[in-house]
PDB file of C-alpha atoms in Angstrom:
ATOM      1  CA  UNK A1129       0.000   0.000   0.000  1.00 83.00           C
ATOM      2  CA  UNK A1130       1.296   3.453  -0.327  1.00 91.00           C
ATOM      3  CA  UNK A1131      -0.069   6.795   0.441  1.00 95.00           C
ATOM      4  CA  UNK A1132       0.553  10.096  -1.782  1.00 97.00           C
ATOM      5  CA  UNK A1133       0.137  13.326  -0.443  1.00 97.00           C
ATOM      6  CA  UNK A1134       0.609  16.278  -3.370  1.00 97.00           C
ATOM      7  CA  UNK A1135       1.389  19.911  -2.114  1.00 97.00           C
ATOM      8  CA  UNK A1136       2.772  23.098  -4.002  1.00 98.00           C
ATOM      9  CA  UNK A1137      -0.044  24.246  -5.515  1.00 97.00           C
ATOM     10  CA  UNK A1138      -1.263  27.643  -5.647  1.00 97.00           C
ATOM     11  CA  UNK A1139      -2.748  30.633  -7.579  1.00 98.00           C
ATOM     12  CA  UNK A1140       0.569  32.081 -10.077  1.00 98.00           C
ATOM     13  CA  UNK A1141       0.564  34.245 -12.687  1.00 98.00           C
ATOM     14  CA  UNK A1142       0.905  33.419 -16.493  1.00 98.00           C
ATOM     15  CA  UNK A1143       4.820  32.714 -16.841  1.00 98.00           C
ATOM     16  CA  UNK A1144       5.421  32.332 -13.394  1.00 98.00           C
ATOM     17  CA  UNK A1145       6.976  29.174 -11.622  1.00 98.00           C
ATOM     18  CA  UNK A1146       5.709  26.256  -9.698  1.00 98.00           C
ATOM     19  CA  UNK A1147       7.354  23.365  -8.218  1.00 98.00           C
ATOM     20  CA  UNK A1148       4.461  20.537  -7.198  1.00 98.00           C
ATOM     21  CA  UNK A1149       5.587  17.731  -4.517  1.00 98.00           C
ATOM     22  CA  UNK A1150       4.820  14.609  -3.917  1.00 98.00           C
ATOM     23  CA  UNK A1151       5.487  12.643  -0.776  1.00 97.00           C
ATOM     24  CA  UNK A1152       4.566   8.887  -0.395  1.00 96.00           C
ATOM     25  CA  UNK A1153       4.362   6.275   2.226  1.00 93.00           C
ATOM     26  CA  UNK A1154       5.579   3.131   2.228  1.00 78.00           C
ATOM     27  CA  UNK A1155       9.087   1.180   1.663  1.00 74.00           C
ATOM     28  CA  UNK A1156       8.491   0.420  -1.843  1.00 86.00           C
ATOM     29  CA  UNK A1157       8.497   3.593  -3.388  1.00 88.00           C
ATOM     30  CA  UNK A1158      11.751   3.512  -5.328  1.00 88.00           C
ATOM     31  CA  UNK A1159      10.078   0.358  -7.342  1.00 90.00           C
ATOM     32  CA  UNK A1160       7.041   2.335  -8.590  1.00 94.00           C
ATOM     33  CA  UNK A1161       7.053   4.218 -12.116  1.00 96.00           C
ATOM     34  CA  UNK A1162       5.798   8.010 -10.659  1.00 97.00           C
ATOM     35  CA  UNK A1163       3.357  10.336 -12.816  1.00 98.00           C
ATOM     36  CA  UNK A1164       1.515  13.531 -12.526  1.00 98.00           C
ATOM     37  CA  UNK A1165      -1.812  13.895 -14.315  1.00 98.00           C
ATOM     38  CA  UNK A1166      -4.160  16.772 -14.216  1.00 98.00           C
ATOM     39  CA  UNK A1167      -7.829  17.852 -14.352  1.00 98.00           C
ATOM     40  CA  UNK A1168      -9.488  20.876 -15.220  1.00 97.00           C
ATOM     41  CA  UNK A1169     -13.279  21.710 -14.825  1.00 92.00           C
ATOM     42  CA  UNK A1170     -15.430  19.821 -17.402  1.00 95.00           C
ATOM     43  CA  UNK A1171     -12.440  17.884 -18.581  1.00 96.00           C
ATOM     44  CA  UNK A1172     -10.997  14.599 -18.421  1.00 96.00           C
ATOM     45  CA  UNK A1173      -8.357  13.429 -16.991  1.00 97.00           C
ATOM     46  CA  UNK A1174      -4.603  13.988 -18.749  1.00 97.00           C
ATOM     47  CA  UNK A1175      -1.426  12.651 -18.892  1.00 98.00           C
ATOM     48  CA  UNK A1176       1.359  15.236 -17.548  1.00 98.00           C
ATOM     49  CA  UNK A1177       4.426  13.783 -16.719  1.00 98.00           C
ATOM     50  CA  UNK A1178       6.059  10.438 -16.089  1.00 98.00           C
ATOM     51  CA  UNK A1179       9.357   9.252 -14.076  1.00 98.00           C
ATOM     52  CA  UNK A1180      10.522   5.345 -14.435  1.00 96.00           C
ATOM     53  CA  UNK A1181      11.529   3.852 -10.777  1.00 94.00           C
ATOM     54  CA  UNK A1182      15.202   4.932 -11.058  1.00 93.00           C
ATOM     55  CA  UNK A1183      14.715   8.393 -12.310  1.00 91.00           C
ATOM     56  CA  UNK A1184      16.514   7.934 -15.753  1.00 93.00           C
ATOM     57  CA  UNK A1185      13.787   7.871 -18.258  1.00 96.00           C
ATOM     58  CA  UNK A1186      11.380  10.831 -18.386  1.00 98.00           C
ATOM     59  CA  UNK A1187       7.984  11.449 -21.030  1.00 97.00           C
ATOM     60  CA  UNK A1188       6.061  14.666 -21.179  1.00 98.00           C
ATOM     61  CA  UNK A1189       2.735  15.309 -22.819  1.00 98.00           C
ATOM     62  CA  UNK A1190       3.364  17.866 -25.627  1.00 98.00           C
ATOM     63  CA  UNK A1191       1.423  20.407 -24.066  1.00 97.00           C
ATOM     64  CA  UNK A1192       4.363  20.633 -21.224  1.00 98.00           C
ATOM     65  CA  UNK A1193       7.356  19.757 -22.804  1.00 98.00           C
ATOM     66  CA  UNK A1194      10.178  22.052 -22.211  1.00 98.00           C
ATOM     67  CA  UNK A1195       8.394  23.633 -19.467  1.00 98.00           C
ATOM     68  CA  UNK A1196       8.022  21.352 -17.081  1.00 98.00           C
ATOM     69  CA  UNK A1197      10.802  18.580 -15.252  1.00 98.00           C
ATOM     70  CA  UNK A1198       9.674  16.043 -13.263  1.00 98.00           C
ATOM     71  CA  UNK A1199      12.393  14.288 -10.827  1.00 98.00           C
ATOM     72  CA  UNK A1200      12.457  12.041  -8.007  1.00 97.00           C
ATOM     73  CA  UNK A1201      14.577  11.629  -5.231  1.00 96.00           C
ATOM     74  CA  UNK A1202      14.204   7.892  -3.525  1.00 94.00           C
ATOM     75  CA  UNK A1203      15.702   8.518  -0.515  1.00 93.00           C
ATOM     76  CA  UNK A1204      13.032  10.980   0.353  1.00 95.00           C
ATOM     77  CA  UNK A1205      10.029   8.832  -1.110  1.00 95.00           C
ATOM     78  CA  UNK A1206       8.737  12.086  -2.892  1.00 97.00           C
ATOM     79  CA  UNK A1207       8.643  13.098  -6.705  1.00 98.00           C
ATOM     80  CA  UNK A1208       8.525  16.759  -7.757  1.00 98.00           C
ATOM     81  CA  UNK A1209       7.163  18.639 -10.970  1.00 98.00           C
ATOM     82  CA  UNK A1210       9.189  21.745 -11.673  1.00 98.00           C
ATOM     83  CA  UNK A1211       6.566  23.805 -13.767  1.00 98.00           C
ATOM     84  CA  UNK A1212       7.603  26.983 -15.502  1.00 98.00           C
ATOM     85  CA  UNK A1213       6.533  29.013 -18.001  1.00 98.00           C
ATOM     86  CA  UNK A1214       3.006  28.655 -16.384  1.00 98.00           C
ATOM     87  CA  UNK A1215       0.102  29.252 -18.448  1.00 98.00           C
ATOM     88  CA  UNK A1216      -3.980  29.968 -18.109  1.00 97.00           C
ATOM     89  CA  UNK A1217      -4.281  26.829 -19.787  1.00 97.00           C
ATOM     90  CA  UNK A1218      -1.963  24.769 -17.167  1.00 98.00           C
ATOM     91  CA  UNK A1219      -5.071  25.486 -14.675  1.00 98.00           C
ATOM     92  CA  UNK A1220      -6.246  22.208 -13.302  1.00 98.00           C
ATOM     93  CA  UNK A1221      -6.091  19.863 -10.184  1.00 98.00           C
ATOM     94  CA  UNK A1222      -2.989  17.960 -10.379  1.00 98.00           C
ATOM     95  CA  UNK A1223      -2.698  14.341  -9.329  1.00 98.00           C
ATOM     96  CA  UNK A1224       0.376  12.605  -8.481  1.00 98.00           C
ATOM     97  CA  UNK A1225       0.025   8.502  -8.907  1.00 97.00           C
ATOM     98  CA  UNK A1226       2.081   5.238  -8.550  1.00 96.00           C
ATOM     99  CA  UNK A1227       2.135   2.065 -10.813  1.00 92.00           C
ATOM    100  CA  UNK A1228       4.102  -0.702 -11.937  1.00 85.00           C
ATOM    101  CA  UNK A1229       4.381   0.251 -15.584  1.00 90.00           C
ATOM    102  CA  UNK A1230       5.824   3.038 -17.748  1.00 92.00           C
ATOM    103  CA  UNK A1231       2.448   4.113 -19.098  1.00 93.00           C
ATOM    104  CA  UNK A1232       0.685   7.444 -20.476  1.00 94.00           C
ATOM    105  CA  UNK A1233      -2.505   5.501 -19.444  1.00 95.00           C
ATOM    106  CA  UNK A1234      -4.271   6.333 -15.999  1.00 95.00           C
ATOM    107  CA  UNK A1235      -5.690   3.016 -15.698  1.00 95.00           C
ATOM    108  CA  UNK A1236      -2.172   1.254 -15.368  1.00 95.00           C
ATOM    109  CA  UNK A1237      -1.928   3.219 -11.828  1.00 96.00           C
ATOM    110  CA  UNK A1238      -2.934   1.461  -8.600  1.00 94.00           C
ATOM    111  CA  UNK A1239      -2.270   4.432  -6.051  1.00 95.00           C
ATOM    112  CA  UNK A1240      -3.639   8.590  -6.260  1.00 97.00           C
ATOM    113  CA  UNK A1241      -3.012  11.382  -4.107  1.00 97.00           C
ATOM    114  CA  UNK A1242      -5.574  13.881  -3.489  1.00 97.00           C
ATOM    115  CA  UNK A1243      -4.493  16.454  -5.851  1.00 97.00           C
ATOM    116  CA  UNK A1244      -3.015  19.972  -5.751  1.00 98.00           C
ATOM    117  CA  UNK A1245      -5.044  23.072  -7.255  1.00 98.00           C
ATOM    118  CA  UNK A1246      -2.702  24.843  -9.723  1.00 98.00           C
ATOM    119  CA  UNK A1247      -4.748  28.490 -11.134  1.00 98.00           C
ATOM    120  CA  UNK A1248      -2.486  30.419 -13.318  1.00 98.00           C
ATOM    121  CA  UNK A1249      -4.207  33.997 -14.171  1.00 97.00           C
ATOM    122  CA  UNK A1250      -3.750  36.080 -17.407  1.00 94.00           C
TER     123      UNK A1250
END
């Protein structure tokens, strides 16, 4: 079982800087492919960012590439999205989830946090 618990979210303005963290429970962590996904209102649910269990292979969704960096650091169970270059249409609830496989898909991830409200104004 492990826990996630986002934080770092907040109201910025377009082109401004975030950095979204995710802390997790549990020993196993470091064996668990990492992702962020997001929601905005009346929207589904979207692939963000993606971090394999050892930190070396990275995938973005096009609409954040070159703006945003996700990392991990193992010995702190926690994964971070660097977000810069913030725009309106970043504006969402952002979800940080664990699963076994290196997928784009949210259905291949067994564990959720709570998400993070990110509001970038114009």
């Amino acid at each position: 079982q492990v826990q996630l618990v986002e934080s770092g979210g907040g109201l910025v303005q377009a082109g401004g800087s975030l950095r979204l963290s995710c802390a997790a429970s549990g020993r196993t962590f470091s064996s668990y492919t990492m992702a962020w996904f997001r929601q905005a209102p009346g929207k589904e649910r979207e692939f963000v960012a993606l971090i394999n269990w050892s930190g070396g292979s990275t995938f973005y969704a096009a609409s954040v590439k070159g703006r945003f960096t996700i990392s991990r650091d193992n010995a702190k169970n926690t994964v971070y999205l660097q977000m810069n270059g913030l725009k309106p249409e970043d504006t969402a609830v952002y979800y940080c989830a664990a699963g076994g496989a290196v997928s784009y898909n949210s259905n291949s991830y067994l564990y959720w946090g709570q998400g993070t409200q990110v509001t970038v104004s114009s």
